PDB file of C-alpha atoms in Angstrom:
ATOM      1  CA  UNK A 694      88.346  92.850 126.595  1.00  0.00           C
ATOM      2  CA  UNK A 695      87.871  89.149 125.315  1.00  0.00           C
ATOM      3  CA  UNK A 696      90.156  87.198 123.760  1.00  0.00           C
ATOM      4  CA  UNK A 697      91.257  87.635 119.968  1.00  0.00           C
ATOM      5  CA  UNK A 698      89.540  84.136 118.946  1.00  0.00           C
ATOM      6  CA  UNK A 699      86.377  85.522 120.613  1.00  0.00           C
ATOM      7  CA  UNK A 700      85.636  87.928 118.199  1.00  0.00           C
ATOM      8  CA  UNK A 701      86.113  85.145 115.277  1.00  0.00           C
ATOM      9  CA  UNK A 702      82.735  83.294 114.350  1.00  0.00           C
ATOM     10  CA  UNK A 703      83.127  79.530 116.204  1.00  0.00           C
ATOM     11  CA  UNK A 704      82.677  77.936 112.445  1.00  0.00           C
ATOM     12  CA  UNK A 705      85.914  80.390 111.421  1.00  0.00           C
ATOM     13  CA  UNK A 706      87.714  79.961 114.555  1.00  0.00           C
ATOM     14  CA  UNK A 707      87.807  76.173 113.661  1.00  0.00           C
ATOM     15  CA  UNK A 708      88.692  76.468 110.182  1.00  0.00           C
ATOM     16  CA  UNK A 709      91.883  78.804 111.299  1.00  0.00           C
ATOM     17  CA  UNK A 710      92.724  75.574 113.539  1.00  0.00           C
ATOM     18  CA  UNK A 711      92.175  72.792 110.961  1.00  0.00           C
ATOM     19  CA  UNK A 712      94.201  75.203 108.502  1.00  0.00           C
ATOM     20  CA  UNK A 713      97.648  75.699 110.992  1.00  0.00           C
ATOM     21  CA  UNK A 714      96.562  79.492 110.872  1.00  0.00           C
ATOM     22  CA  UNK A 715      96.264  79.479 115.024  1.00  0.00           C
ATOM     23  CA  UNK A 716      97.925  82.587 114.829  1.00  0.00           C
ATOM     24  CA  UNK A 717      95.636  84.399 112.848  1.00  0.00           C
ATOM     25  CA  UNK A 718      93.276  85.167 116.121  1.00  0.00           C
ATOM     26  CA  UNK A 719      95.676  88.196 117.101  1.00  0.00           C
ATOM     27  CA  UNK A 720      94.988  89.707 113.746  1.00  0.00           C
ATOM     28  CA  UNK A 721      91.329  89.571 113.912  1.00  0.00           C
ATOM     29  CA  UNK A 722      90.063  93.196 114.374  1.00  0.00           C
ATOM     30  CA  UNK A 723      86.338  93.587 116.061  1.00  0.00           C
ATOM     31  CA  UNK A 724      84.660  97.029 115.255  1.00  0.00           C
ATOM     32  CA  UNK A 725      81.697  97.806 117.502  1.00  0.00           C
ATOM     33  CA  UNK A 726      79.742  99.049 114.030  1.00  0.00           C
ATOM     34  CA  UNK A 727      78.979  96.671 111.474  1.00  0.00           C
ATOM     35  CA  UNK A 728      81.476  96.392 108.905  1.00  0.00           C
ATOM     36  CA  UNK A 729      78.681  94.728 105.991  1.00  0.00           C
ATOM     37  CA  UNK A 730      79.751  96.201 103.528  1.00  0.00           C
ATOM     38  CA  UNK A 731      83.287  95.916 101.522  1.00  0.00           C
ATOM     39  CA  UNK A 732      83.280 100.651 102.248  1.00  0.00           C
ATOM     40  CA  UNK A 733      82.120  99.979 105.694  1.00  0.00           C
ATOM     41  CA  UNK A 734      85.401  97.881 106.421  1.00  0.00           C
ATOM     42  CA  UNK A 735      87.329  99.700 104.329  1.00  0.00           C
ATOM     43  CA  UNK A 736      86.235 102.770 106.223  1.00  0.00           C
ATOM     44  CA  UNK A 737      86.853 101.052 109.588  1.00  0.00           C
ATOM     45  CA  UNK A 738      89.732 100.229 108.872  1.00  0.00           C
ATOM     46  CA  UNK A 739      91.267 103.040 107.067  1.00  0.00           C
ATOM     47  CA  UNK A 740      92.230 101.240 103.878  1.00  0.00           C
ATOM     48  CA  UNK A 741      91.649 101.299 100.361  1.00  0.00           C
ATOM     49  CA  UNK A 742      88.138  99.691  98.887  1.00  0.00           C
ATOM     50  CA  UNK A 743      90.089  97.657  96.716  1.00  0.00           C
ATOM     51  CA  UNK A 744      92.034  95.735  99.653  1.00  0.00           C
ATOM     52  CA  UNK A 745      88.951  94.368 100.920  1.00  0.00           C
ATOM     53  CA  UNK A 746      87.792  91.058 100.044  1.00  0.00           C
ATOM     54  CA  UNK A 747      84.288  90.374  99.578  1.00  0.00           C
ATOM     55  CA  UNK A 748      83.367  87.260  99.352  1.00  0.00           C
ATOM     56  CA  UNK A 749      80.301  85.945  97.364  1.00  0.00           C
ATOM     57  CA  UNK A 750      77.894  83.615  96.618  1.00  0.00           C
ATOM     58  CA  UNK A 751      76.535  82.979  93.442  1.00  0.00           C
ATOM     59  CA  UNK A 752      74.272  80.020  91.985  1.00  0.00           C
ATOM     60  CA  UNK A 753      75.431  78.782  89.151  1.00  0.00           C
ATOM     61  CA  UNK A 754      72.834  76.640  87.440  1.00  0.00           C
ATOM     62  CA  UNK A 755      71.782  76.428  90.856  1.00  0.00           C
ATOM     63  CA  UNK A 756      74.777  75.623  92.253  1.00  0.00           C
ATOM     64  CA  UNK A 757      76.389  77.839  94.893  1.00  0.00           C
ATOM     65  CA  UNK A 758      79.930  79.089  93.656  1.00  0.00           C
ATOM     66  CA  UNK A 759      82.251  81.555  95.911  1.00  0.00           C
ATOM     67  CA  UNK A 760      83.232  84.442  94.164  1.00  0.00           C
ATOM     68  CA  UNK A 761      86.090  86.538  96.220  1.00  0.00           C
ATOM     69  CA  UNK A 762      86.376  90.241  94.737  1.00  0.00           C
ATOM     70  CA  UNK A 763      88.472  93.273  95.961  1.00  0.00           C
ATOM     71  CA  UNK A 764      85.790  95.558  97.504  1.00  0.00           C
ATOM     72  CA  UNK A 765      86.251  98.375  94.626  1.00  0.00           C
ATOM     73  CA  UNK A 766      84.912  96.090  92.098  1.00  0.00           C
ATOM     74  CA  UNK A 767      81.359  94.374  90.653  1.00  0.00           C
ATOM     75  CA  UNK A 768      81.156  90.889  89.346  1.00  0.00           C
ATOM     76  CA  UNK A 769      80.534  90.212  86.071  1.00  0.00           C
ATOM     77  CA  UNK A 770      77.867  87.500  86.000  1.00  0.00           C
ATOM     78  CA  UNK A 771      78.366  86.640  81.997  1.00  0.00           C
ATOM     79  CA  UNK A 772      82.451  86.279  82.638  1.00  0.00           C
ATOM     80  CA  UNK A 773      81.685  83.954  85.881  1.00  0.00           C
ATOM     81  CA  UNK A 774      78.926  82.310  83.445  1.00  0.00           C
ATOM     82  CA  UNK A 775      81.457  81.602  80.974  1.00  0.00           C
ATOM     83  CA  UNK A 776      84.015  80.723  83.131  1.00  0.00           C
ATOM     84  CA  UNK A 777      82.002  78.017  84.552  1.00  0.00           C
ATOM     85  CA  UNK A 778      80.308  76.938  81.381  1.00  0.00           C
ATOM     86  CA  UNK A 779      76.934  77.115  83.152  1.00  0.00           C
ATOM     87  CA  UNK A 780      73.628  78.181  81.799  1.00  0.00           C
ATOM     88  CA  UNK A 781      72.490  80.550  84.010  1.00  0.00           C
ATOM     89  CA  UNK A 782      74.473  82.362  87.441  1.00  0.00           C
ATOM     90  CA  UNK A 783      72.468  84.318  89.516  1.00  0.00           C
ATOM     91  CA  UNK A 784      73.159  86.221  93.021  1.00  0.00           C
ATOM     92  CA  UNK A 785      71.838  83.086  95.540  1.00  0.00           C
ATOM     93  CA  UNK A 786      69.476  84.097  97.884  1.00  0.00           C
ATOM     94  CA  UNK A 787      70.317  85.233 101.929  1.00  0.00           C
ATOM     95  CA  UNK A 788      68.527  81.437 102.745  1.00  0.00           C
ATOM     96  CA  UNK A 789      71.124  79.997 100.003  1.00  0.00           C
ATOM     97  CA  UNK A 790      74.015  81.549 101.600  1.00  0.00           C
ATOM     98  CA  UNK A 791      73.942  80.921 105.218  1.00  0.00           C
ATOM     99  CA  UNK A 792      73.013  77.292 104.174  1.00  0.00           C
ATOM    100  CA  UNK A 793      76.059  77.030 101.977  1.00  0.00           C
ATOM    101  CA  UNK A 794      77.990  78.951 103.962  1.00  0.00           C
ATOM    102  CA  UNK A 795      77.200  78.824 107.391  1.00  0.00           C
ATOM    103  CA  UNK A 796      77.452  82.883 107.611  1.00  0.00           C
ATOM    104  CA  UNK A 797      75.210  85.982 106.902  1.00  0.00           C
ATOM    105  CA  UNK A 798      75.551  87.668 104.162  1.00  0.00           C
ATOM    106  CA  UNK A 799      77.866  90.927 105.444  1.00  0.00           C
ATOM    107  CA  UNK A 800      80.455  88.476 107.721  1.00  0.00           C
ATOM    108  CA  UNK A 801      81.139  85.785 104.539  1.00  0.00           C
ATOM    109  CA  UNK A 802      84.497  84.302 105.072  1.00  0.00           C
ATOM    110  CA  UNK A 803      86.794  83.090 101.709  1.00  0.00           C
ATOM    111  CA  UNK A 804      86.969  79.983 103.526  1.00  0.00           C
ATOM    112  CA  UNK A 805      85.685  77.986 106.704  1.00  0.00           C
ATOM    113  CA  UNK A 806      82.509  77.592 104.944  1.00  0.00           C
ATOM    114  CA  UNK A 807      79.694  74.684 106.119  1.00  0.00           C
ATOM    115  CA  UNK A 808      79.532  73.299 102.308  1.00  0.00           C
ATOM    116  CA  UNK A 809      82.640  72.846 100.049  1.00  0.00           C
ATOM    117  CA  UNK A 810      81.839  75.021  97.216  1.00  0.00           C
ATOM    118  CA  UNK A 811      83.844  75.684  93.858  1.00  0.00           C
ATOM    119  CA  UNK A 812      85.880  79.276  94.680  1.00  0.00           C
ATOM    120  CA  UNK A 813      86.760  81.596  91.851  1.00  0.00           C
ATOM    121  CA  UNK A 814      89.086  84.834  93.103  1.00  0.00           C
ATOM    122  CA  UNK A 815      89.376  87.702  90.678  1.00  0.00           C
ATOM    123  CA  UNK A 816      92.977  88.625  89.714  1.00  0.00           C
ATOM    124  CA  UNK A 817      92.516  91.806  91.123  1.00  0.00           C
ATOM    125  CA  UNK A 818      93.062  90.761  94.552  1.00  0.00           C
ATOM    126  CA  UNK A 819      96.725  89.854  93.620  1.00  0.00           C
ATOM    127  CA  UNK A 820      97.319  93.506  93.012  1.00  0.00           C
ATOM    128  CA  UNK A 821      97.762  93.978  96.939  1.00  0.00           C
ATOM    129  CA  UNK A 822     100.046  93.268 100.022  1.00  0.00           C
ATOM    130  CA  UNK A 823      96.980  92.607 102.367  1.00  0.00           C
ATOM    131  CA  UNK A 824      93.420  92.177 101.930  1.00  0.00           C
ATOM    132  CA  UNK A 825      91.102  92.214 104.560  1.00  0.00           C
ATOM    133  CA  UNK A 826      88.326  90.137 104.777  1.00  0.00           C
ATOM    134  CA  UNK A 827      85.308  89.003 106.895  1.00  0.00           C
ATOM    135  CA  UNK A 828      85.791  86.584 109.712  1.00  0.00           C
ATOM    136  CA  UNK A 829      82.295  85.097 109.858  1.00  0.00           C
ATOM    137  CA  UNK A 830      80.475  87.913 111.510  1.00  0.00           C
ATOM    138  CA  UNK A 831      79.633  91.846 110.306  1.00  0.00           C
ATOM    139  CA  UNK A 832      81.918  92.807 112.656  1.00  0.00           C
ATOM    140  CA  UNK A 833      85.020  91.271 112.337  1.00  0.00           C
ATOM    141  CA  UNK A 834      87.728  91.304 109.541  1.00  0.00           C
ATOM    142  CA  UNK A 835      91.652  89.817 108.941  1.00  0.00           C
ATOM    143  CA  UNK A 836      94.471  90.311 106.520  1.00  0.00           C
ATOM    144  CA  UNK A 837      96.277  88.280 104.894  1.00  0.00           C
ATOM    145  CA  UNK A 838      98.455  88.009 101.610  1.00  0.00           C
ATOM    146  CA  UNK A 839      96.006  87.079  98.949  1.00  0.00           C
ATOM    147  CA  UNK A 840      97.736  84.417  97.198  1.00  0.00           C
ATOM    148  CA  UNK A 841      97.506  82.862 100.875  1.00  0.00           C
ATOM    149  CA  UNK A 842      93.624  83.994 100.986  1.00  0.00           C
ATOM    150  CA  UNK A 843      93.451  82.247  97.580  1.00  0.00           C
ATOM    151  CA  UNK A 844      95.283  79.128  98.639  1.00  0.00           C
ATOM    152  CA  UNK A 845      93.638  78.363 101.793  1.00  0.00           C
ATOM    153  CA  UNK A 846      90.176  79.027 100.064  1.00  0.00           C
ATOM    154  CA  UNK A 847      91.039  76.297  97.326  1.00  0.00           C
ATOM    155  CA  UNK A 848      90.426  79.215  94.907  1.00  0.00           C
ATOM    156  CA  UNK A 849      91.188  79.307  90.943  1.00  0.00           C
ATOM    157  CA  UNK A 850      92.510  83.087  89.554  1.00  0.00           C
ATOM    158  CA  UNK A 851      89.941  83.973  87.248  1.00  0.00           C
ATOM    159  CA  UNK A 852      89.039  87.777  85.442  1.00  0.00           C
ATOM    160  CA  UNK A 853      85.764  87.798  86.459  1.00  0.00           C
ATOM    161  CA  UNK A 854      85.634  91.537  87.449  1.00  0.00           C
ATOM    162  CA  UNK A 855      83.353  93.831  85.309  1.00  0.00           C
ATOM    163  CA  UNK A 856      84.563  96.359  83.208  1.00  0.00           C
ATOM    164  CA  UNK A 857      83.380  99.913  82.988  1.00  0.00           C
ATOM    165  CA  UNK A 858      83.870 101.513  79.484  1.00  0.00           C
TER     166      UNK A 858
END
């Protein structure tokens, strides 16, 4: 078996180092099937949907913006619209992301990104002890308290999440 800060994408594994979180390696879990999607990893890891963390990249007049959501939930592109006062926010592209971000869609962390982008987490996170979220690949994931997940991603608490009548 390798090494805890193995299984974390180099780009992440630095960020966790520039951020004091050094000790964040041991929590890094590796799954040998891809956990893409927010049920995948919530599946893996036997959790609820909602304490996973998906983190998201939107353009936003064509500029990116982060969006972290809990994994039981869909953005609402008209609340992150208004929220940003922008004309027009669209899901960005798998070309736009791994440019902004430095990750494939599927292993997005909330932070450790290549670009600095705005970051807008959805209340709902708050609603948990732990989240789990990507740690640069499909295959890896880490908790942490989300007020910590929204402090270390720079993040403003927004509603953003939409609402099913």
């Amino acid at each position: 078996m390798t090494s805890s800060e193995s299984h974390a994408h180099p780009r992440f594994a630095e960020a966790l180092r520039e951020l004091g979180l050094i000790d964040l390696h041991t929590r890094i879990r590796r799954f040998p099937d891809a956990t893409r999607t927010a049920a995948e990893a919530a599946a893996a890891l036997g959790c609820e949907l909602s304490e996973i963390c998906k983190s998201l990249i939107f353009a936003a007049d064509g500029v990116p913006v982060l969006v972290l959501m809990d994994g039981a939930s869909r953005v609402d592109v008209e609340l992150v619209r208004k929220e940003l006062g922008a004309e027009k926010v669209t899901r960005a592209k798998a070309d736009v992301v791994r440019e902004t971000t430095g990750y494939a869609i599927g292993g997005v962390p909330p932070f450790g990104h290549r670009t600095r982008t705005r970051v807008l987490a959805d209340r709902s996170l708050l609603a948990h002890d732990v989240v789990w979220a990507a740690a640069g690949t499909p295959h890896t994931v880490f908790p942490m308290a989300p007020a910590d997940l929204v402090a270390h991603a720079g993040a403003t608490v927004v509603d953003v999440r939409e609402h099913t009548e």
